[in-house]
Coordinates of C-alpha atoms and ligand atoms in Angstrom, one line a residue:
M1 CA 64.2 158.1 103.3
S2 CA 65.6 154.8 104.7
N3 CA 69.3 154.1 105.3
Y4 CA 70.9 150.8 104.3
A5 CA 74.4 149.6 105.0
I6 CA 76.8 147.2 103.3
I7 CA 79.9 146.2 105.2
L8 CA 82.7 144.6 103.0
A9 CA 84.3 141.7 104.9
A10 CA 85.0 139.0 102.4
G11 CA 88.7 139.5 101.8
K12 CA 91.4 137.4 103.2
G13 CA 93.7 140.3 104.1
T14 CA 96.8 138.7 102.5
R15 CA 99.1 141.5 103.8
M16 CA 98.2 140.5 107.4
K17 CA 100.0 137.2 106.9
S18 CA 97.4 135.5 109.1
D19 CA 95.2 132.5 109.4
L20 CA 92.5 134.7 110.7
P21 CA 90.4 136.8 108.3
K22 CA 91.6 140.4 108.4
V23 CA 88.4 141.9 109.8
L24 CA 88.5 139.5 112.8
H25 CA 91.7 140.9 114.1
K26 CA 91.0 142.9 117.3
V27 CA 91.6 146.5 118.2
S28 CA 91.2 147.3 121.9
G29 CA 89.4 144.0 122.6
I30 CA 86.9 143.7 119.8
T31 CA 87.2 142.8 116.2
M32 CA 87.6 145.5 113.5
L33 CA 84.3 144.2 112.1
E34 CA 82.5 145.0 115.3
H35 CA 84.1 148.4 115.5
V36 CA 82.7 149.1 112.0
F37 CA 79.4 147.6 112.8
R38 CA 79.0 149.8 115.9
A39 CA 79.8 152.9 114.0
V40 CA 77.3 151.9 111.3
S41 CA 74.6 151.5 113.9
A42 CA 74.7 155.3 114.4
I43 CA 72.9 155.8 111.1
T44 CA 70.2 153.2 112.1
P45 CA 70.2 151.3 108.9
E46 CA 66.9 149.6 108.0
K47 CA 68.9 146.7 106.5
N48 CA 72.5 145.8 107.3
V49 CA 74.2 143.5 104.8
T50 CA 77.6 142.1 105.5
V51 CA 79.5 140.6 102.5
I52 CA 81.5 137.6 103.7
G53 CA 83.7 135.1 101.8
H54 CA 87.1 134.1 103.1
K55 CA 86.3 131.9 106.2
A56 CA 82.8 133.1 106.0
E57 CA 81.4 131.1 108.9
L58 CA 84.0 132.6 111.3
V59 CA 83.1 136.1 110.2
R60 CA 79.4 135.4 110.3
E61 CA 79.6 134.3 114.0
V62 CA 80.8 137.8 115.1
L63 CA 77.7 139.6 113.9
A64 CA 75.3 136.7 114.1
N65 CA 71.6 137.9 114.4
Q66 CA 72.7 141.5 114.0
S67 CA 73.2 141.6 110.2
E68 CA 72.1 139.9 107.0
F69 CA 74.9 138.1 105.2
V70 CA 75.7 137.6 101.5
L71 CA 78.4 135.3 100.3
Q72 CA 81.1 136.4 97.8
T73 CA 82.7 133.1 96.9
E74 CA 85.5 134.6 94.9
Q75 CA 87.1 137.9 96.0
L76 CA 87.0 139.7 92.7
G77 CA 87.2 143.2 94.1
T78 CA 85.2 145.7 96.2
G79 CA 82.8 146.4 93.3
H80 CA 82.1 142.8 92.9
A81 CA 81.6 142.5 96.7
V82 CA 78.9 145.2 96.7
M83 CA 77.2 143.5 93.7
M84 CA 76.6 140.5 96.0
A85 CA 74.3 142.6 98.1
E86 CA 72.0 143.2 95.1
E87 CA 69.6 140.5 95.9
E88 CA 69.1 142.1 99.4
L89 CA 68.9 145.7 98.4
A90 CA 68.3 146.4 94.7
G91 CA 65.1 148.3 93.9
L92 CA 64.8 149.8 97.4
E93 CA 64.5 153.6 97.7
G94 CA 67.1 155.0 100.1
H95 CA 70.7 155.9 100.9
T96 CA 73.2 153.1 101.1
L97 CA 76.3 153.4 103.1
V98 CA 79.2 151.2 101.9
I99 CA 82.0 150.7 104.3
A100 CA 85.1 148.5 104.4
G101 CA 85.4 146.1 107.4
D102 CA 89.1 147.1 107.9
T103 CA 88.6 150.7 108.9
P104 CA 88.0 150.4 112.7
L105 CA 88.5 154.0 113.6
I106 CA 85.7 155.6 111.7
T107 CA 83.2 157.0 114.2
G108 CA 79.4 156.9 114.1
E109 CA 79.5 160.7 114.4
S110 CA 81.4 160.9 111.1
L111 CA 79.0 158.5 109.4
K112 CA 76.0 160.6 110.5
N113 CA 77.7 163.7 109.1
L114 CA 78.4 161.9 105.9
I115 CA 74.8 161.0 105.4
D116 CA 73.6 164.5 106.3
F117 CA 76.1 166.0 103.8
H118 CA 74.9 163.5 101.1
V119 CA 71.3 164.3 101.7
N120 CA 71.8 168.1 101.9
H121 CA 73.8 168.2 98.6
K122 CA 71.3 165.9 96.9
N123 CA 74.2 163.7 95.7
V124 CA 74.0 160.4 93.9
A125 CA 77.3 159.4 95.6
T126 CA 79.3 161.0 98.4
I127 CA 82.8 159.7 99.3
L128 CA 84.2 160.0 102.8
T129 CA 87.7 161.3 102.2
A130 CA 90.6 162.6 104.3
T131 CA 93.9 164.3 103.8
A132 CA 96.9 162.0 104.3
E133 CA 100.4 163.1 105.0
N134 CA 101.5 159.8 103.4
P135 CA 98.8 158.7 101.0
F136 CA 100.7 155.7 99.7
G137 CA 98.4 152.7 99.2
Y138 CA 95.1 154.5 99.3
G139 CA 92.9 155.4 96.3
R140 CA 93.3 159.1 95.4
I141 CA 90.5 161.6 95.0
I142 CA 90.9 163.3 91.6
R143 CA 89.2 166.7 91.3
N144 CA 88.8 169.0 88.3
D145 CA 89.7 172.7 88.2
N146 CA 86.4 173.6 89.8
G147 CA 87.2 171.3 92.7
E148 CA 84.6 168.8 91.7
V149 CA 85.4 165.1 92.3
V150 CA 85.7 163.4 88.9
K151 CA 87.1 160.0 89.8
I152 CA 89.1 157.8 92.3
V153 CA 92.3 156.2 91.1
E154 CA 93.9 153.3 93.0
Q155 CA 97.6 153.5 94.0
K156 CA 98.6 150.9 91.4
D157 CA 96.8 152.7 88.6
A158 CA 97.8 156.3 89.5
S159 CA 100.0 158.4 87.3
A160 CA 103.0 160.1 88.9
F161 CA 100.9 163.3 89.0
E162 CA 98.0 161.5 90.6
Q163 CA 100.3 160.0 93.2
Q164 CA 101.0 163.4 94.5
V165 CA 97.4 163.9 95.5
K166 CA 97.0 163.8 99.3
E167 CA 93.2 163.5 99.4
I168 CA 92.4 159.8 99.9
N169 CA 89.4 157.5 99.7
T170 CA 88.6 156.1 103.1
G171 CA 86.6 153.3 101.5
T172 CA 83.4 154.6 102.9
Y173 CA 80.6 156.1 100.7
V174 CA 76.9 156.9 100.6
F175 CA 75.0 156.1 97.4
D176 CA 71.6 156.5 96.1
N177 CA 70.7 152.8 96.5
K178 CA 69.1 152.2 93.1
R179 CA 71.7 154.1 91.1
L180 CA 74.5 152.2 92.9
F181 CA 73.3 148.8 91.6
E182 CA 72.7 150.2 88.1
A183 CA 76.2 151.7 87.9
L184 CA 77.8 148.5 89.1
K185 CA 76.5 146.8 86.0
N186 CA 79.0 149.0 84.0
I187 CA 82.2 148.4 85.9
N188 CA 85.0 146.1 84.5
T189 CA 88.4 144.7 85.4
N190 CA 90.5 146.8 83.1
N191 CA 92.9 148.0 85.8
A192 CA 96.3 147.1 87.3
Q193 CA 94.8 144.6 89.7
G194 CA 92.3 143.0 87.3
E195 CA 89.6 143.5 89.9
Y196 CA 86.1 145.0 89.9
Y197 CA 86.7 148.3 91.7
L198 CA 83.8 149.9 93.5
T199 CA 85.6 153.2 93.1
D200 CA 84.9 153.1 89.3
V201 CA 81.2 153.9 89.9
I202 CA 82.3 157.5 90.7
S203 CA 83.5 158.2 87.1
I204 CA 80.4 156.4 85.8
F205 CA 78.1 158.8 87.7
R206 CA 80.2 161.7 86.5
E207 CA 79.9 160.7 82.9
A208 CA 76.1 160.4 83.3
S209 CA 76.3 164.0 84.7
E210 CA 75.1 162.9 88.1
K211 CA 76.1 164.7 91.2
V212 CA 79.0 163.3 93.1
G213 CA 80.6 164.8 96.2
A214 CA 83.2 164.3 98.9
Y215 CA 82.8 164.8 102.6
V216 CA 86.3 165.5 104.1
L217 CA 87.1 164.1 107.5
R218 CA 89.0 166.6 109.7
D219 CA 90.9 163.8 111.5
F220 CA 92.9 161.5 109.2
D221 CA 93.3 159.0 112.0
E222 CA 89.6 157.9 111.5
S223 CA 90.3 156.8 108.0
L224 CA 93.1 154.4 108.8
G225 CA 92.6 151.3 106.7
V226 CA 94.3 148.3 108.3
N227 CA 96.1 146.2 105.7
D228 CA 99.0 144.9 107.7
R229 CA 100.1 144.5 111.3
V230 CA 101.9 147.9 111.3
A231 CA 98.6 149.6 110.6
L232 CA 96.9 147.3 113.2
A233 CA 99.3 148.6 115.9
M234 CA 98.6 152.2 114.7
A235 CA 94.9 151.6 115.0
E236 CA 95.3 150.1 118.5
R237 CA 97.3 153.2 119.6
V238 CA 94.7 155.7 118.3
M239 CA 91.9 153.7 119.8
R240 CA 93.7 153.4 123.1
R241 CA 94.2 157.2 123.2
R242 CA 90.5 157.7 122.4
I243 CA 89.4 155.3 125.1
N244 CA 91.7 156.7 127.8
K245 CA 90.7 160.2 127.0
T246 CA 87.1 159.4 127.5
H247 CA 87.8 157.9 130.9
M248 CA 89.9 160.9 131.9
L249 CA 87.1 163.3 130.9
N250 CA 84.8 161.1 133.0
G251 CA 86.9 161.6 136.1
V252 CA 89.5 158.8 136.1
T253 CA 93.1 159.6 136.9
F254 CA 95.8 158.0 134.7
L255 CA 99.5 158.2 135.6
N256 CA 100.6 157.3 132.1
P257 CA 97.7 156.9 129.6
D258 CA 100.2 155.8 126.9
A259 CA 101.1 152.7 129.0
T260 CA 97.5 151.8 129.9
Y261 CA 95.6 149.2 127.9
I262 CA 91.9 149.3 128.3
D263 CA 89.4 147.5 126.1
V264 CA 86.5 149.4 124.6
D265 CA 83.8 147.8 126.7
V266 CA 85.5 148.4 130.1
A267 CA 83.6 150.7 132.5
I268 CA 85.4 152.8 135.1
A269 CA 83.8 154.9 137.8
P270 CA 85.0 158.4 138.7
D271 CA 87.9 158.9 141.1
V272 CA 89.6 155.7 140.2
V273 CA 93.4 155.9 139.9
V274 CA 95.0 153.9 137.2
E275 CA 98.7 153.8 137.5
A276 CA 101.0 152.8 134.6
N277 CA 101.3 149.4 132.9
I278 CA 97.7 148.4 133.6
T279 CA 95.6 146.2 131.3
L280 CA 91.8 146.0 131.7
K281 CA 90.1 143.6 129.3
G282 CA 86.7 142.5 128.1
H283 CA 83.7 143.6 130.2
T284 CA 85.7 144.6 133.3
R285 CA 84.0 147.2 135.6
I286 CA 85.9 149.2 138.2
G287 CA 84.0 150.9 141.0
A288 CA 84.6 154.4 142.4
E289 CA 87.8 155.4 144.3
S290 CA 89.6 152.1 143.5
I291 CA 93.3 152.2 142.9
L292 CA 95.0 149.9 140.4
T293 CA 98.8 149.9 140.7
N294 CA 101.6 149.0 138.2
G295 CA 101.3 145.7 136.5
T296 CA 97.7 144.9 137.3
Y297 CA 95.9 142.8 134.7
I298 CA 92.2 142.4 135.0
V299 CA 90.0 140.3 132.6
D300 CA 86.2 140.3 132.5
S301 CA 85.8 141.1 136.2
V302 CA 83.6 143.3 138.4
I303 CA 85.6 145.3 140.9
G304 CA 83.8 147.2 143.6
E305 CA 84.4 150.6 145.2
R306 CA 87.6 151.5 147.2
V307 CA 89.4 148.4 146.1
V308 CA 93.1 148.4 145.9
V309 CA 94.8 146.0 143.5
T310 CA 98.6 146.0 143.6
N311 CA 100.4 144.4 140.8
S312 CA 98.0 141.4 140.5
M313 CA 96.0 139.4 138.0
I314 CA 92.2 139.0 138.3
E315 CA 90.2 136.9 135.8
E316 CA 86.4 136.4 135.5
S317 CA 85.8 137.2 139.1
E318 CA 83.9 139.5 141.4
V319 CA 85.6 141.7 144.0
K320 CA 83.4 143.5 146.5
D321 CA 83.9 146.9 148.0
G322 CA 87.0 147.6 150.1
V323 CA 89.0 144.6 149.2
T324 CA 92.8 144.7 149.0
I325 CA 94.7 142.5 146.7
G326 CA 98.4 141.8 146.1
P327 CA 101.1 142.5 145.4
F328 CA 101.5 139.4 143.2
A329 CA 98.1 137.7 143.8
H330 CA 96.3 135.7 141.2
I331 CA 92.5 135.6 141.3
R332 CA 91.4 133.0 138.9
P333 CA 88.0 132.5 137.3
K334 CA 84.7 132.2 139.2
S335 CA 85.9 133.7 142.4
V336 CA 84.0 136.1 144.6
L337 CA 86.0 138.1 147.2
G338 CA 83.7 139.5 150.0
K339 CA 83.6 143.0 151.2
D340 CA 86.8 144.2 153.0
S341 CA 88.6 140.9 152.5
H342 CA 92.3 140.8 152.0
I343 CA 94.2 138.6 149.5
G344 CA 97.9 139.3 150.0
N345 CA 101.2 138.5 148.3
F346 CA 101.6 135.1 146.5
V347 CA 98.1 134.1 147.2
E348 CA 96.1 132.3 144.5
V349 CA 92.3 132.0 144.7
K350 CA 90.4 129.8 142.2
G351 CA 86.6 129.0 141.9
S352 CA 86.1 130.1 145.5
S353 CA 83.9 132.4 147.5
I354 CA 85.6 134.4 150.2
G355 CA 83.5 135.9 153.0
E356 CA 83.6 139.5 154.3
N357 CA 86.7 140.6 156.2
T358 CA 88.4 137.3 155.6
K359 CA 92.2 137.5 155.2
A360 CA 94.8 135.4 153.4
G361 CA 97.9 137.5 153.7
H362 CA 100.6 135.4 152.3
L363 CA 101.6 132.3 150.2
T364 CA 98.2 130.6 150.2
Y365 CA 96.2 128.5 147.7
I366 CA 92.4 128.7 148.0
G367 CA 90.9 126.4 145.3
N368 CA 87.2 125.4 145.3
G369 CA 86.7 127.0 148.8
Q370 CA 83.5 128.1 150.3
V371 CA 84.9 130.4 153.0
G372 CA 82.9 132.4 155.6
D373 CA 83.4 135.8 157.1
Y374 CA 86.3 136.8 159.4
V375 CA 88.4 133.8 158.5
N376 CA 92.2 134.1 158.9
F377 CA 94.4 131.9 156.7
G378 CA 98.0 131.7 158.1
A379 CA 100.9 131.8 155.7
G380 CA 101.3 128.7 153.6
T381 CA 97.7 127.4 153.8
I382 CA 96.7 125.0 151.0
L383 CA 93.3 123.9 150.2
A384 CA 94.2 120.6 148.5
N385 CA 91.2 120.4 146.1
Y386 CA 92.4 117.9 143.5
D387 CA 93.1 114.2 143.7
G388 CA 94.5 113.9 140.2
K389 CA 91.1 113.4 138.7
N390 CA 88.4 115.4 140.4
K391 CA 88.1 118.7 142.2
Y392 CA 86.5 118.8 145.7
T393 CA 85.1 121.6 147.8
T394 CA 86.5 122.8 151.2
T395 CA 83.8 124.5 153.3
I396 CA 84.9 126.8 156.0
G397 CA 82.6 128.6 158.5
N398 CA 82.8 132.1 160.0
H399 CA 85.7 133.2 162.3
V400 CA 87.8 130.1 161.6
F401 CA 91.5 130.5 162.3
V402 CA 93.8 128.4 160.1
G403 CA 97.3 128.1 161.5
S404 CA 100.2 128.6 159.1
N405 CA 101.4 125.8 156.8
S406 CA 98.2 123.8 157.1
T407 CA 96.7 121.6 154.3
L408 CA 93.0 121.1 154.2
V409 CA 92.3 118.0 152.1
A410 CA 89.0 118.4 150.3
P411 CA 86.2 117.5 150.6
V412 CA 86.3 118.7 154.2
T413 CA 84.2 121.1 156.3
I414 CA 85.4 123.3 159.1
G415 CA 82.8 124.6 161.5
D416 CA 82.4 128.2 162.8
S417 CA 85.1 129.6 165.0
A418 CA 87.2 126.4 164.8
L419 CA 90.9 126.6 165.2
I420 CA 93.3 124.6 163.1
A421 CA 96.8 124.2 164.6
A422 CA 99.7 125.3 162.5
G423 CA 101.3 122.7 160.3
S424 CA 98.2 120.5 160.3
A425 CA 97.0 118.2 157.5
I426 CA 93.2 118.1 158.0
N427 CA 91.2 115.4 156.2
Q428 CA 88.3 115.0 158.6
D429 CA 85.5 117.5 159.3
V430 CA 86.1 119.8 162.3
P431 CA 83.1 120.9 164.3
A432 CA 82.4 124.4 165.4
D433 CA 84.5 125.8 168.2
A434 CA 86.9 122.8 168.1
L435 CA 90.7 122.8 168.0
A436 CA 92.1 120.4 165.4
I437 CA 95.7 119.4 165.4
G438 CA 96.7 117.2 162.5
R439 CA 100.5 116.7 163.0
E440 CA 103.0 114.5 164.9
R441 CA 103.6 115.6 168.5
Q442 CA 106.9 117.3 169.0
V443 CA 109.7 115.3 170.7
T444 CA 112.3 117.3 172.7
K445 CA 115.5 115.6 173.9
E446 CA 117.3 117.7 176.5
G447 CA 121.0 118.3 175.9
Y448 CA 121.0 116.2 172.8
A449 CA 122.5 119.0 170.6
I450 CA 125.7 119.4 172.7
G451 CA 128.7 118.1 170.8
K452 CA 126.9 118.1 167.4
P453 CA 129.0 119.9 164.6
H454 CA 127.0 123.1 164.7
H455 CA 127.3 123.5 168.5
P456 CA 129.7 126.1 170.0
S457 CA 131.0 123.3 172.3
T458 CA 132.7 121.6 169.3
K459 CA 134.5 124.8 168.0
Ligands
UD1_501 C1 90.1 150.2 99.1 C2 89.8 151.2 98.0 C3 90.7 152.4 98.1 C4 90.7 153.0 99.5 C5 90.9 151.9 100.6 C6 90.6 152.5 101.9 C7 88.9 150.0 96.1 C8 89.1 149.5 94.8 N1 89.9 150.6 96.7 O1 91.4 149.7 98.8 O2 90.4 153.4 97.2 O3 91.6 154.0 99.6 O4 90.1 150.8 100.4 O5 91.0 151.7 103.0 O6 87.8 149.8 96.6 N2 86.7 143.1 100.1 C9 85.7 142.2 99.8 N3 85.7 141.5 98.6 C10 86.7 141.7 97.7 C11 87.7 142.7 97.9 C12 87.7 143.4 99.2 O7 84.8 142.0 100.6 O8 86.6 141.1 96.6 C13 86.7 143.8 101.4 C14 87.9 143.5 102.2 O9 87.6 142.4 103.1 C15 88.1 144.8 103.0 C16 87.5 145.9 102.1 O10 86.7 145.2 101.1 O11 87.4 144.8 104.2 C17 88.6 146.7 101.4 O12 89.4 145.9 100.6 P1 90.9 146.1 100.5 O13 91.5 145.0 99.6 O14 91.6 146.2 101.8 O15 91.0 147.4 99.6 P2 92.2 148.5 99.5 O16 93.2 148.0 98.6 O17 92.6 148.9 100.9
CA502 CA1 92.1 148.2 103.0

């Protein structure tokens, strides 16, 4: 039988105190909604319906082309939200997974187990539950003396006795699709919040003597529902541990996994060493045997093998094998650092391609440069790429030697093996093999310093 899925994502998330809809807050680099969607994909639903409402267009963008969407114009409760999917699903034979968009830690594995359990027990409804040490805020699972689930009560509707119950509703369920939409016709708003609760369908099924069950998660962490920023930080921590553990099991060394922040879609090859206080974001990839030291921050970049990055920032760039970077270097977007090149301390590279074995050891700015192989930048070299309005390219051939404290005023081209004298301002092309000196000649006046205040003769 087919599987269907409904993701509830119409709420505002008042307790987040945010302009952004709750499900668009990120955990380890992707939105909570994407986490949920990825988990749901594990059950290969034939139809995936996302219920949107608050800032619907923003939410729709995140799953565009991957889900169908139905609009819940007024957020009248989770039961009302599911009703919105009726036009898409009612009448179909199959199992329908309903999941809240604010439970980013639930895994695809658990959802598969939930479906299997539901099918094996021939249930009409199966609730994914967990045991919470502090169940406050969650709906409680109420069982009879035989241990059968009879209903779910919300925190605000629970009696003192019911509030003692530690088994909670994760907000994830599997239903017989047809029976779900029939039962939803019978829910009402007679409760503490005046909302249509999805959870009320459980007692409706029970009263009709239909089989209801619960599949208990072993790991409470998975069930975490994010309603405020405190829970968001908790989710982030759990996700971080999960991600880092996966990398460790794949052969990556971490000096302090609790102080290492790696987004879900980052890939790291074996034998990489990740020291403490490292952030790897977006679609970053790190090649084998590379070393990232304290303070390194890399966004959407591809790092090759045997690269050493020391306390530096790299954004949207490509770093080839054997490169050494830092400390305190900044590689800005659209840069490519060639094999075995070296970008040292206080060097900034932006929108530039750097050839193999090229070195910029200290205090240099390389902006919009097309730089060949085996180039040496002396300390304090500046590619002056900007005239206040437009950016221009500096093209530098192979084996060029740029003396310290030189300014290359773009657009300008330096030929292969040319030599730029230290302290030059270069604003004309330099042919291959030439020496260019772009500075005043030195004037030396013999004996002129004698008698000046600094001179020992005046002391
Ligand atoms: C819900 C459950 C509760 C469970 C908890 C798990 C109900 C009545 N309660 O409570 O038993 O323990 O989740 O985290 O279902 N939403 C809509 N439209 C609405 C209302 C909500 O789309 O009209 C969406 C929200 O965007 C959110 C999800 O449904 O993604 C859950 O809503 P929320 O208000 O967070 O429910 P809880 O109070 O946490
Ligand atoms: Ca919630």
